[in-house]
Coordinates of C-alpha atoms and ligand atoms in Angstrom, one line a residue:
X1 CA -13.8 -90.1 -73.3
X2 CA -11.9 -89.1 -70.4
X3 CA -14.4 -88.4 -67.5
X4 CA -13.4 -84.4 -66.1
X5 CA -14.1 -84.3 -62.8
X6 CA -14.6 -80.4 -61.3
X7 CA -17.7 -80.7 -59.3
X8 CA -16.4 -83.6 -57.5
X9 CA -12.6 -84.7 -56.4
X10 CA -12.2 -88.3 -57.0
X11 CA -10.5 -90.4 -54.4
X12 CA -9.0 -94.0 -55.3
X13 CA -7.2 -96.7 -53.4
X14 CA -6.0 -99.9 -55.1
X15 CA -5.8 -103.1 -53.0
X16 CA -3.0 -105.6 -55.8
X17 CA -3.2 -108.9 -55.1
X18 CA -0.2 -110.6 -56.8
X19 CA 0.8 -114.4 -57.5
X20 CA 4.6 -114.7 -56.2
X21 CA 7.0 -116.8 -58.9
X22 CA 8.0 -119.1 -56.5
X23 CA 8.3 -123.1 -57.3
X24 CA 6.2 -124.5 -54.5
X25 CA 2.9 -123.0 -52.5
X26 CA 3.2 -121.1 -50.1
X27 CA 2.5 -123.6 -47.0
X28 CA 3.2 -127.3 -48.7
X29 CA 5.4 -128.6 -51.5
X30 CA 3.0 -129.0 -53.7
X31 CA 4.2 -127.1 -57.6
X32 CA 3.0 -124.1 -58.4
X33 CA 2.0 -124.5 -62.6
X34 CA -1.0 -122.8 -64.1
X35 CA -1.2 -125.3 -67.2
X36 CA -1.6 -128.6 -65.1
X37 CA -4.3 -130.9 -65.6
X38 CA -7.3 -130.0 -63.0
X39 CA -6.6 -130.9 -58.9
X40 CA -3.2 -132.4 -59.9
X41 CA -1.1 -130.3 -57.5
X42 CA -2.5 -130.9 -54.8
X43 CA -1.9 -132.6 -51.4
X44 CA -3.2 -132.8 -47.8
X45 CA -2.4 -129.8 -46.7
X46 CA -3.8 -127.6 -49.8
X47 CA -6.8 -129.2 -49.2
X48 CA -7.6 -129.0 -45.7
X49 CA -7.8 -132.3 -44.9
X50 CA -7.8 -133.1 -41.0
X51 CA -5.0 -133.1 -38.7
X52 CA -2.0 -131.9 -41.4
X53 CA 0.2 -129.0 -40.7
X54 CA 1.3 -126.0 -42.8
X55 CA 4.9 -125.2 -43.3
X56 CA 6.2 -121.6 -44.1
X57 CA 7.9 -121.3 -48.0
X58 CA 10.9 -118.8 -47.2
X59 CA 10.9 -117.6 -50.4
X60 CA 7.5 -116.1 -50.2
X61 CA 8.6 -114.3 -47.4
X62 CA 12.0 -113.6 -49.2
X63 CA 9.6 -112.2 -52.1
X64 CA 7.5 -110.0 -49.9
X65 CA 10.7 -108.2 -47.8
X66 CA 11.8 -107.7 -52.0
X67 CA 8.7 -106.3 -52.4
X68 CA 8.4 -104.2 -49.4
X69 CA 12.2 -102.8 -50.0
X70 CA 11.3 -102.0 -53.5
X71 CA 8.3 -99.9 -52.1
X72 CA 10.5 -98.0 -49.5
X73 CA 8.3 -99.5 -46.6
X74 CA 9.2 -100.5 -43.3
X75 CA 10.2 -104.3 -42.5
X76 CA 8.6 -105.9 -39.4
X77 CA 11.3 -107.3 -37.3
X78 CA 8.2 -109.6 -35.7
X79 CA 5.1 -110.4 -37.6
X80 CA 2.5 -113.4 -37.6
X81 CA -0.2 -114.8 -39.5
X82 CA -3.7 -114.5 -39.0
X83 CA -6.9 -117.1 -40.2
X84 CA -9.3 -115.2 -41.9
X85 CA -12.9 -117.5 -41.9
X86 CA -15.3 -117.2 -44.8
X87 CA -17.4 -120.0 -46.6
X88 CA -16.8 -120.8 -50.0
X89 CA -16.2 -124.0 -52.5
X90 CA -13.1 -122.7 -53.3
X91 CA -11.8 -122.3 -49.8
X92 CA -11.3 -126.1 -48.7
X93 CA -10.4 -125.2 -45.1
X94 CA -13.3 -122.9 -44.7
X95 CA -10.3 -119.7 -43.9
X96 CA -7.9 -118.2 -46.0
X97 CA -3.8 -118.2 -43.5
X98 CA -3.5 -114.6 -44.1
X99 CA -1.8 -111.8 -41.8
X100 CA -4.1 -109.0 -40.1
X101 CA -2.8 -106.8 -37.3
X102 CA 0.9 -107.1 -37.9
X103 CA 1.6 -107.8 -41.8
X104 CA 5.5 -107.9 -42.9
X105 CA 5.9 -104.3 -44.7
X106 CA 4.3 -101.2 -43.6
X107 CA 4.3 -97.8 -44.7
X108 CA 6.1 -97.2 -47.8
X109 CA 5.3 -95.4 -51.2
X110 CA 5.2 -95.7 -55.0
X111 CA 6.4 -92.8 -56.9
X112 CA 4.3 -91.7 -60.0
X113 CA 5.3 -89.5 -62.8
X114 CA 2.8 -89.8 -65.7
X115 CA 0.5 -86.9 -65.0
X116 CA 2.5 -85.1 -62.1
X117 CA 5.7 -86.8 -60.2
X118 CA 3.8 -87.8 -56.9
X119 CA 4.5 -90.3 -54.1
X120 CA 1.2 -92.7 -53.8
X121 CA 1.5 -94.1 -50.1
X122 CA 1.8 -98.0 -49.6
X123 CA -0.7 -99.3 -46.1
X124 CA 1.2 -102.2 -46.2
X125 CA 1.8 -105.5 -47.6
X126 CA 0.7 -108.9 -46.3
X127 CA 1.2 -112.4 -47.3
X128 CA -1.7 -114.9 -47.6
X129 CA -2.5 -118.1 -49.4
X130 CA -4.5 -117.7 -52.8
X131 CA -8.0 -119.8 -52.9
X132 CA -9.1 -122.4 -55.7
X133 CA -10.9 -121.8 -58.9
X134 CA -14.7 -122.6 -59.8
X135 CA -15.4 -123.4 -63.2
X136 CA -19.0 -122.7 -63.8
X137 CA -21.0 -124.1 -66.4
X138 CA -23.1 -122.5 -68.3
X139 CA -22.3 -119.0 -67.3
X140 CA -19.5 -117.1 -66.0
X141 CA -20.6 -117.0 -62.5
X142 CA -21.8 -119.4 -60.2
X143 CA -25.4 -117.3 -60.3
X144 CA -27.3 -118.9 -63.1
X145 CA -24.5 -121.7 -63.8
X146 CA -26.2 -125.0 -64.2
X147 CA -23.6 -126.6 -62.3
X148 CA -20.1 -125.4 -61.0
X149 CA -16.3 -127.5 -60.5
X150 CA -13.8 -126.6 -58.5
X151 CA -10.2 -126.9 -59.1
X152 CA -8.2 -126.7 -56.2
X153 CA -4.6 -126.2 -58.1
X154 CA -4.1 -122.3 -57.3
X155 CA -5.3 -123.6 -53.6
X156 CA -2.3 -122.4 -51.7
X157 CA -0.5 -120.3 -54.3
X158 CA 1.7 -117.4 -52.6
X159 CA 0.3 -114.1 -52.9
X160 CA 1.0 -110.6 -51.4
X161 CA -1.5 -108.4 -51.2
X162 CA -0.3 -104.5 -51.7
X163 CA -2.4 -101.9 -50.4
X164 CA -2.2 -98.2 -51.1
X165 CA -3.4 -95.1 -49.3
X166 CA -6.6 -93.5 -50.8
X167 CA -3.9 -91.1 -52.4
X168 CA -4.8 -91.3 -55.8
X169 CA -6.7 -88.2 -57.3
X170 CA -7.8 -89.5 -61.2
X171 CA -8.3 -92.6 -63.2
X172 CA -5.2 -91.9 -64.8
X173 CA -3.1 -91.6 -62.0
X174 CA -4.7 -95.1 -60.7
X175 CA -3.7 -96.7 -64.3
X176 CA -0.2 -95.2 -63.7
X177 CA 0.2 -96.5 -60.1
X178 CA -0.8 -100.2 -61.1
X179 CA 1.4 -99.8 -64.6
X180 CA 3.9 -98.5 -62.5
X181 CA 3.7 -101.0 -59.6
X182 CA 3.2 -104.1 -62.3
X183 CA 6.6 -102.9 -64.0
X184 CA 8.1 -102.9 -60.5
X185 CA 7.1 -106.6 -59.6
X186 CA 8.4 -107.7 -63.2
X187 CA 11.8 -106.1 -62.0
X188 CA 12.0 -107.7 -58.8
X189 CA 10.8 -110.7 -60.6
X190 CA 9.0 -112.0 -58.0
X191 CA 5.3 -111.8 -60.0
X192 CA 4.4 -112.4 -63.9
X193 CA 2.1 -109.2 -63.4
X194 CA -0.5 -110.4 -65.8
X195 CA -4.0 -108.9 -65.5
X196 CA -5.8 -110.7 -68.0
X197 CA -4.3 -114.5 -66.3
X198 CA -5.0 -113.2 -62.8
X199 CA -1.4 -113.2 -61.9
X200 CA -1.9 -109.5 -60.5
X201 CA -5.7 -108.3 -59.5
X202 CA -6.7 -104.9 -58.5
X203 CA -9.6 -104.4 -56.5
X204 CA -10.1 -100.8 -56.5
X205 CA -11.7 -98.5 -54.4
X206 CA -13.6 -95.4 -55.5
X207 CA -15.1 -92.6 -53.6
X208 CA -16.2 -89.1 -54.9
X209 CA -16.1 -85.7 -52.6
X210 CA -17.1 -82.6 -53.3
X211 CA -14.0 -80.4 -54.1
X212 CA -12.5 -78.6 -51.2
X213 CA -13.6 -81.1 -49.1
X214 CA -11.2 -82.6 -46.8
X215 CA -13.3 -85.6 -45.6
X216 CA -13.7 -88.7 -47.7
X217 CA -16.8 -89.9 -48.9
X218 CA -18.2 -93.5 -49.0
X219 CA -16.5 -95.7 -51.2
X220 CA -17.3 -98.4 -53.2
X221 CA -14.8 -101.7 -54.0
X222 CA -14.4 -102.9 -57.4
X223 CA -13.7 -106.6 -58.1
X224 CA -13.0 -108.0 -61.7
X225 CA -10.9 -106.1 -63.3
X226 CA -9.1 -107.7 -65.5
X227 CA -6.4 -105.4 -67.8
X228 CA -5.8 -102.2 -67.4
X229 CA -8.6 -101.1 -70.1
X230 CA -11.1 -102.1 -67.9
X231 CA -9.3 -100.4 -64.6
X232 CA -10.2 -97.2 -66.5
X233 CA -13.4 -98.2 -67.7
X234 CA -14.9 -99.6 -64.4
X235 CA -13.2 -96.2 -62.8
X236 CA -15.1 -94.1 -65.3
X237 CA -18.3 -95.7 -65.2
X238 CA -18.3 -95.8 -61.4
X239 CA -17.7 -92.2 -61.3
X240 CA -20.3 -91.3 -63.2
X241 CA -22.5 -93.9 -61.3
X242 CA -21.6 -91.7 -58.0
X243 CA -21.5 -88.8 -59.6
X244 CA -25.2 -89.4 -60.9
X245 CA -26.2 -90.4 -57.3
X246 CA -24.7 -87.4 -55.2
X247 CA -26.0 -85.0 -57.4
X248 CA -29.7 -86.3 -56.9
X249 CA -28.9 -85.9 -53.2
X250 CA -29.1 -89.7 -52.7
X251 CA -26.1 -91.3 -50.8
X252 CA -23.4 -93.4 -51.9
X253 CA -23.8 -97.4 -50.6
X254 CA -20.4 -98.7 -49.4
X255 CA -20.6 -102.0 -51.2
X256 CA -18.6 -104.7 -53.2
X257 CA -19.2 -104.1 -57.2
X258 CA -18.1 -106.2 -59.8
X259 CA -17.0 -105.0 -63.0
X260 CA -19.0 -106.3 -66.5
X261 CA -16.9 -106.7 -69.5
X262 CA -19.7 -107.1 -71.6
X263 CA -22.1 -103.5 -70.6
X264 CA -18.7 -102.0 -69.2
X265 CA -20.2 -100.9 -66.2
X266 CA -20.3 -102.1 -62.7
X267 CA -22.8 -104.1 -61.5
X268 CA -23.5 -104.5 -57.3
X269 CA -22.2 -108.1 -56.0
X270 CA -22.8 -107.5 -51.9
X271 CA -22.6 -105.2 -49.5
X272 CA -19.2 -104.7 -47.8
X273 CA -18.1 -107.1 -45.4
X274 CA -16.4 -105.9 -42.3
X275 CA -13.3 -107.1 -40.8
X276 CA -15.4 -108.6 -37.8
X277 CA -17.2 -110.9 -40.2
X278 CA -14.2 -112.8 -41.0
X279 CA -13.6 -113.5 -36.8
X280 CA -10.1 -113.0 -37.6
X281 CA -7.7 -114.9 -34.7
X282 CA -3.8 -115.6 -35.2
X283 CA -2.6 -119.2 -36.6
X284 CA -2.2 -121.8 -33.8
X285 CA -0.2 -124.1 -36.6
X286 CA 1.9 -121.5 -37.6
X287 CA 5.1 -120.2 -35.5
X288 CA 5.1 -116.2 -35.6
X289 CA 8.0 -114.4 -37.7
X290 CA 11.2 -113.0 -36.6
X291 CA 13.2 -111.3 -39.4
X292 CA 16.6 -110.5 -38.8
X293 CA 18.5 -107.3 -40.0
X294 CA 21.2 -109.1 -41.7
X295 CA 18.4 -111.3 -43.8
X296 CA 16.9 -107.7 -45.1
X297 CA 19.9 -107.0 -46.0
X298 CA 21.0 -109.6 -48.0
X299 CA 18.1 -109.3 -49.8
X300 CA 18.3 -105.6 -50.4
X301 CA 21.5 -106.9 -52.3
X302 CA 19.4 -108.6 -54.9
X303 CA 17.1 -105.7 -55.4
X304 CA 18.5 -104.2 -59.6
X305 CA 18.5 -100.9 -60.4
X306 CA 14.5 -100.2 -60.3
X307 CA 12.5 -98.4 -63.4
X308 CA 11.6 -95.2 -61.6
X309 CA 15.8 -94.6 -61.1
X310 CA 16.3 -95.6 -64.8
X311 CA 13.5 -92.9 -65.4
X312 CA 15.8 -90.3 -64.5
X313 CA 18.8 -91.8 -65.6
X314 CA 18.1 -92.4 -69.2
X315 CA 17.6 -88.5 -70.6
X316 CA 20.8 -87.5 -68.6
X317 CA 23.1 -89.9 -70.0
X318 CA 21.4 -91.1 -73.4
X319 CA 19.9 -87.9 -74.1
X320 CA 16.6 -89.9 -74.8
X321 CA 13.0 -88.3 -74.3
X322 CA 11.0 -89.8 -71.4
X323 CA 8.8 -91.3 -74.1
X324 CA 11.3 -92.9 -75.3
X325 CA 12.9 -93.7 -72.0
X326 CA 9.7 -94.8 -70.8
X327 CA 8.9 -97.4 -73.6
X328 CA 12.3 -98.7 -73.4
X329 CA 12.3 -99.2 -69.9
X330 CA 8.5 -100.5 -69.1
X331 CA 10.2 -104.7 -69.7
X332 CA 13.6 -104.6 -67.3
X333 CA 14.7 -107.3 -69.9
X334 CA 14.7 -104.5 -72.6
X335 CA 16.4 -101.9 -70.5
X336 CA 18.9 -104.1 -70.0
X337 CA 19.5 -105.2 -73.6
X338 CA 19.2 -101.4 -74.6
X339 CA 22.3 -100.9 -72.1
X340 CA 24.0 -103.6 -73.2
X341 CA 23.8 -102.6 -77.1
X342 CA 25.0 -99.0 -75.6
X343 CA 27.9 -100.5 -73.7
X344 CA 29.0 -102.1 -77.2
X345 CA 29.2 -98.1 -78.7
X346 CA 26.3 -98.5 -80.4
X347 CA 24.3 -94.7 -81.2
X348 CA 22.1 -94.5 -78.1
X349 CA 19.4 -92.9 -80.1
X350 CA 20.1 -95.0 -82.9
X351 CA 20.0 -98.4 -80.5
X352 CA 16.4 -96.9 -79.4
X353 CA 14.6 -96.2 -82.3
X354 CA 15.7 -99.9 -83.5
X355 CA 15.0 -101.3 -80.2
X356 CA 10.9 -99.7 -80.2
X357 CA 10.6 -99.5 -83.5
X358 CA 11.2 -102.5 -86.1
X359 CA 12.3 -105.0 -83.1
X360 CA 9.4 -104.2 -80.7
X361 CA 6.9 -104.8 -83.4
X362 CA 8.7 -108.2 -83.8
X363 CA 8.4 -109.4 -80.9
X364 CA 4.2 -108.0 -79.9
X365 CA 3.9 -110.3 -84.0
X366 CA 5.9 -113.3 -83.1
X367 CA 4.6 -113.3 -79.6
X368 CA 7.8 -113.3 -78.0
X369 CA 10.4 -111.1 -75.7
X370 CA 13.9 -109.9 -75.8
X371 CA 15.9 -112.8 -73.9
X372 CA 13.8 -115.1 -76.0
X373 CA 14.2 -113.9 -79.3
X374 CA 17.9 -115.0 -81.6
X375 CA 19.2 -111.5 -81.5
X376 CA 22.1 -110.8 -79.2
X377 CA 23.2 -107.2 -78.2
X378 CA 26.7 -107.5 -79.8
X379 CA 25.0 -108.3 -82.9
X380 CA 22.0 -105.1 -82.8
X381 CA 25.2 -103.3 -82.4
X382 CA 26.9 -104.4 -85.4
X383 CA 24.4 -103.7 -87.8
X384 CA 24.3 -100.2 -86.4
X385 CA 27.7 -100.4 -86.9
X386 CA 27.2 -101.5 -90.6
X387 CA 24.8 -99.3 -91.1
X388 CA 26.9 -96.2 -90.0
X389 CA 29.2 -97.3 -92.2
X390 CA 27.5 -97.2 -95.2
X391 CA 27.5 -101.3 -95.6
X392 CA 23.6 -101.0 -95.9
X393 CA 21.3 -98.8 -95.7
X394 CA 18.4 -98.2 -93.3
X395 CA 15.5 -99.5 -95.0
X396 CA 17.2 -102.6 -96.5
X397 CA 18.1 -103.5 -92.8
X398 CA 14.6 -103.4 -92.2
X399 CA 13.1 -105.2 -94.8
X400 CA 16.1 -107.7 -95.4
X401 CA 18.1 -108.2 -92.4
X402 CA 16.2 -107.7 -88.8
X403 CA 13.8 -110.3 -88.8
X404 CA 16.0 -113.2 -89.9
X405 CA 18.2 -112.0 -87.1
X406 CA 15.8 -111.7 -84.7
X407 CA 14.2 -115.1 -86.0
X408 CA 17.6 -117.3 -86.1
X409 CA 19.9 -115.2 -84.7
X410 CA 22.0 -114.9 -88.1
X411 CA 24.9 -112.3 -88.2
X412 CA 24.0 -109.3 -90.1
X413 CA 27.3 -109.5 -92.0
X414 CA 26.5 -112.8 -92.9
X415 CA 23.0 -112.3 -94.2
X416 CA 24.3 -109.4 -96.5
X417 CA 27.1 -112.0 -97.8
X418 CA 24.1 -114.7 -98.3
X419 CA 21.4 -111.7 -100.3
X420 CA 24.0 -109.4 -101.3
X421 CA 22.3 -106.7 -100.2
X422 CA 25.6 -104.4 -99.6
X423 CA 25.3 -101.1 -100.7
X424 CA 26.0 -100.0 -104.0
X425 CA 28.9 -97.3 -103.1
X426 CA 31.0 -96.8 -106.2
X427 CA 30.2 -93.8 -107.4
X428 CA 31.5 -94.7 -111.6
X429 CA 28.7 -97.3 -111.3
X430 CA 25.8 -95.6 -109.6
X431 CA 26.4 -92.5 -112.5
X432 CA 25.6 -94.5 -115.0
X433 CA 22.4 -96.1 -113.4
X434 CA 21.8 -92.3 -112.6
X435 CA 22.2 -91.0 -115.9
X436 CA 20.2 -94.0 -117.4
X437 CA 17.0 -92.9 -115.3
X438 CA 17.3 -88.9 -116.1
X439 CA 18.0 -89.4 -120.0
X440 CA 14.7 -92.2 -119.8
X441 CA 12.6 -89.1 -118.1
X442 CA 12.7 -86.0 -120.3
X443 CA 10.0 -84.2 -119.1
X444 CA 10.5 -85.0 -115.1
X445 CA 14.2 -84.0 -115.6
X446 CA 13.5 -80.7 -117.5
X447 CA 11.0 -80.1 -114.1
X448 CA 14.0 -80.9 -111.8
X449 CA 16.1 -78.5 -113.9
X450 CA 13.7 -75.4 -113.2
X451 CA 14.5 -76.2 -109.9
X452 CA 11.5 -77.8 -109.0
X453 CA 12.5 -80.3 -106.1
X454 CA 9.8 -82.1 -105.8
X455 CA 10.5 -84.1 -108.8
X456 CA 13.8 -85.4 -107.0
X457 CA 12.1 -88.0 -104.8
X458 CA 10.7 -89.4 -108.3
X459 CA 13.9 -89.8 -109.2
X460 CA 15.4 -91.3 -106.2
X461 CA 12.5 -93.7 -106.4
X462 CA 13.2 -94.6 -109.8
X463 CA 16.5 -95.6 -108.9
X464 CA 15.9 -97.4 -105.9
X465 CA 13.9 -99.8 -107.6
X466 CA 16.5 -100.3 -110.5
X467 CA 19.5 -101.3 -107.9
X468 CA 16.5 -102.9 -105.3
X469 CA 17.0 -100.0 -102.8
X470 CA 20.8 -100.8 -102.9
X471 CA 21.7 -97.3 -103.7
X472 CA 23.6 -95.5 -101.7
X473 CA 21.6 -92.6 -100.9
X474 CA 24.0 -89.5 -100.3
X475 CA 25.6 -90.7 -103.8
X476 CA 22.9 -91.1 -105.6
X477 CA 21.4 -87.3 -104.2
X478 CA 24.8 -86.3 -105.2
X479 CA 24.8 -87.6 -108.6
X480 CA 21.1 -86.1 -109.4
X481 CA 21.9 -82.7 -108.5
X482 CA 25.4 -83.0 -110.8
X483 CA 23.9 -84.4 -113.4
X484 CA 20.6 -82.4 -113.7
X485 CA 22.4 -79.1 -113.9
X486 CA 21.7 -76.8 -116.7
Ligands
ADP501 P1 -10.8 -103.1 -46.4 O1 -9.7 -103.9 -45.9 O2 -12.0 -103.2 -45.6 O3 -11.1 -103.2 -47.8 P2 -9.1 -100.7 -46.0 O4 -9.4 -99.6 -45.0 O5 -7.9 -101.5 -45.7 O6 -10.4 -101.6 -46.1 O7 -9.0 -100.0 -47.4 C1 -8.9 -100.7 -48.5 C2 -8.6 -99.8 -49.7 O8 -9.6 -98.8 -49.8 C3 -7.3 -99.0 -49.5 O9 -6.6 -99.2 -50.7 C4 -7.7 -97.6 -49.3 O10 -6.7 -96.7 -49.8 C5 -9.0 -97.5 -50.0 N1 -9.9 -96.5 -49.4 C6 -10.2 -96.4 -48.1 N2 -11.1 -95.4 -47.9 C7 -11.4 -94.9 -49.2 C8 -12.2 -93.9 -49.7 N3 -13.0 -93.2 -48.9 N4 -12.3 -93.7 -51.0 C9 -11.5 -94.4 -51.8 N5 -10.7 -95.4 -51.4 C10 -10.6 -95.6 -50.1
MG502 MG1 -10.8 -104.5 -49.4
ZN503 ZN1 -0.3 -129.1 -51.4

């Protein structure tokens, strides 16, 4: 149950961490690849070994000006990077090359439009290297593990870290913003954007005031959040938690929580660390950045049409809900294919339902996407076509045709040839099938004749099954109220 919030004004900020898609890390040449074997890609330099040198990956920085652009924020002509010390098995150099004081994009925004249209400011976006990962045995954290390994793979992987403004006013405008954000980095293609893999993280910050109030109140971070079911669970439960706390005229503890799966609620993991605990001092080994104008604007070149622009555009010219616009456009790769089957002349209303309906539930069973399914646009298009015709009729392409052209990327005019499943359109043939089924139901066609309608689907039914839903529908309707009449 949605949480109402009257007493208190809820106040959120989402700090995205997010994995860029580029081939090497971010500061050696080592591959970036999830599936590898354990501390295979790895080399001096992710590992912090003595005396080695880290070397900047363009296309991170490349990836993060995208992502700045994309977020309307302001590119740093100059910017540098920063070492940030903390302790941890994970961290083989003992600090994380991050930025601090002067990251690469400041000030933008995200615009919002599931509960009310509303710009959501960006802080800024940084670039930093990712850690490694513990694998704990026995339990899922090192507390209480019998003993932990380390795998130092995802040492070194590129990440940007996108921070918003404490803008955010409910749990379901904070689901909107990361949705809205993941769709964006899935655009730009910079970042997979996959919660439950860690490719994007949220840590999310929640702070409760009473309403009216125009001074925040102490907040609490969330870490471990993993899809965005549990972004609204750990928001819910935390606000109830605060909520519980503030009305006993205790005070809120700013501290780092961790979010349980398991109980669903959040559970305290330390109490907040302050920037002047990480002794933060810029990168001797690293030169500092100077971007030019001419590079941000070749990469504004490469930036596609974004989802938020698409949002608008879709109703106007397709004359599609924002539902509809909105499922269509959530996977760039499907927005493009729906535009695509449009360009082609297919019935942009038509071309959506097929596209959400019968081919999205393809692809969620067979585990798949658009691009890598066997369908092409030209051919969604002609069974439209066909369809329109007459050739077939609706439920026979759904039953008989889509999947195998989905599957093996079989023209639909060819599978109709192979199962001849054309329509039965001749009107001398379908009246005798027609008369056949009234004269074999006597007492449903005497009910159809006192004009009681309801005994027509029967009918249609009937006669759907004798021609295996080959019938042409209109006819067949056509020929039942002819033949039926007193
Ligand atoms: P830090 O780097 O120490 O975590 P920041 O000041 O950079 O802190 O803020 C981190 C995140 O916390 C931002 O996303 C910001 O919007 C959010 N935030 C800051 N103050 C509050 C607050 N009072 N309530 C909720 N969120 C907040
Ligand atoms: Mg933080
Ligand atoms: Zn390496």
């Amino acid at each position: 149950m949605p949480v109402t919030q009257t007493k208190y004004e809820v106040v959120i900020g989402l700090e995205v961490h997010a994995q860029l898609k580029t081939k090497t890390k971010i500061f050696c040449t080592c591959p970036v690849d999830f599936g590898a074997e354990p501390n295979i890609n790895v080399c001096p330099v992710c590992l912090g070994m003595p005396g080695v040198l880290p070397v900047l990956n363009k296309q991170v920085v490349a990836y993060a000006i995208k992502t700045g652009l994309a977020l309307n924020c302001k590119i740093a002509k100059h910017c540098k990077f920063d070492r940030k010390q903390y302790f941890y098995p994970d961290l083989p150099k003992n600090y994380q090359i991050s930025q601090y004081d002067q990251p690469i994009c400041l000030d933008g925004y995200l615009e919002v439009n599931g509960v009310k249209e509303k710009k959501i400011g960006i802080i800024r976006i940084h670039m930093e290297e990712d850690a490694g990962k513990l694998v704990h045995a026995g339990s899922d954290r090192l507390h209480g593990s019998e003993y932990s390994l380390v795998d130092f793979n995802r040492t070194g992987t590129p990440l940007i870290e996108i921070v918003s403004k404490p803008d955010l006013r409910s749990v379901e405008e904070a689901k909107d913003y990361a949705q809205t954000l993941r769709s964006i980095l899935r655009y730009l293609d910079v970042c997979d954007g996959n919660l439950e893999e860690g490719s994007m993280r949220c840590d999310v910050n929640i702070s409760l005031r009473p309403t009216g109030s125009n001074t925040f109140g102490t907040r609490t971070e969330i870490k471990n959040v993993n899809s965005f079911k549990s972004l609204v669970k750990a928001l819910e439960s935390e606000i109830e938690r605060q909520t519980e706390i503030l009305d006993g005229g205790r005070k809120v503890i700013q501290e780092t929580r961790l979010f349980d799966e398991s109980s669903g609620k959040t559970i305290s993991m330390r109490s907040k660390e302050e920037a002047h605990d990480y002794r933060y001092f810029p990168e001797p080994d690293l030169v500092p950045l100077e971007i030019s104008e001419k590079w941000i604007n070749e990469i504004k070149e490469t930036i596609p049409e974004l989802p938020h622009a698409k949002k608008t555009r879709y109703p106007k010219e397709f004359g599609l809900s924002i539902e509809d616009t909105k499922v269509l456009i959530e996977d760039r790769n499907m927005a493009e294919f729906y535009e695509a089957v449009v360009r082609l002349g297919a019935n942009p209303k038509k071309a959506t339902n097929w596209l959400i309906g019968p081919v999205t539930a393809y692809l969620k069973e067979h585990k798949t996407d658009i691009i890598n399914c066997c369908m092409t646009p030209k051919q969604l298009s002609d069974l439209l076509g066909l369809i329109e015709k007459g050739i077939i009729n609706d439920s026979i392409a759904k039953t008989e045709i889509i999947e195998e052209l989905l599957g093996k990327g079989t023209d639909a005019e060819e599978i109709i040839k192979q199962k001849g499943l054309a329509q039965i359109t001749n009107v001398n043939e379908l009246k005798e099938i027609v008369k056949e089924i009234l004269e074999q139901n006597p007492e449903q066609l005497n009910q159809l004749k006192d004009g009681k309608e309801k005994v027509r689907g029967y009918f249609v039914g009937q006669i759907m099954k004798k021609t295996n839903g080959k019938a042409n529908p209109t006819i067949v309707n056509q020929l039942i109220t002819e033949l039926s009449r007193k």
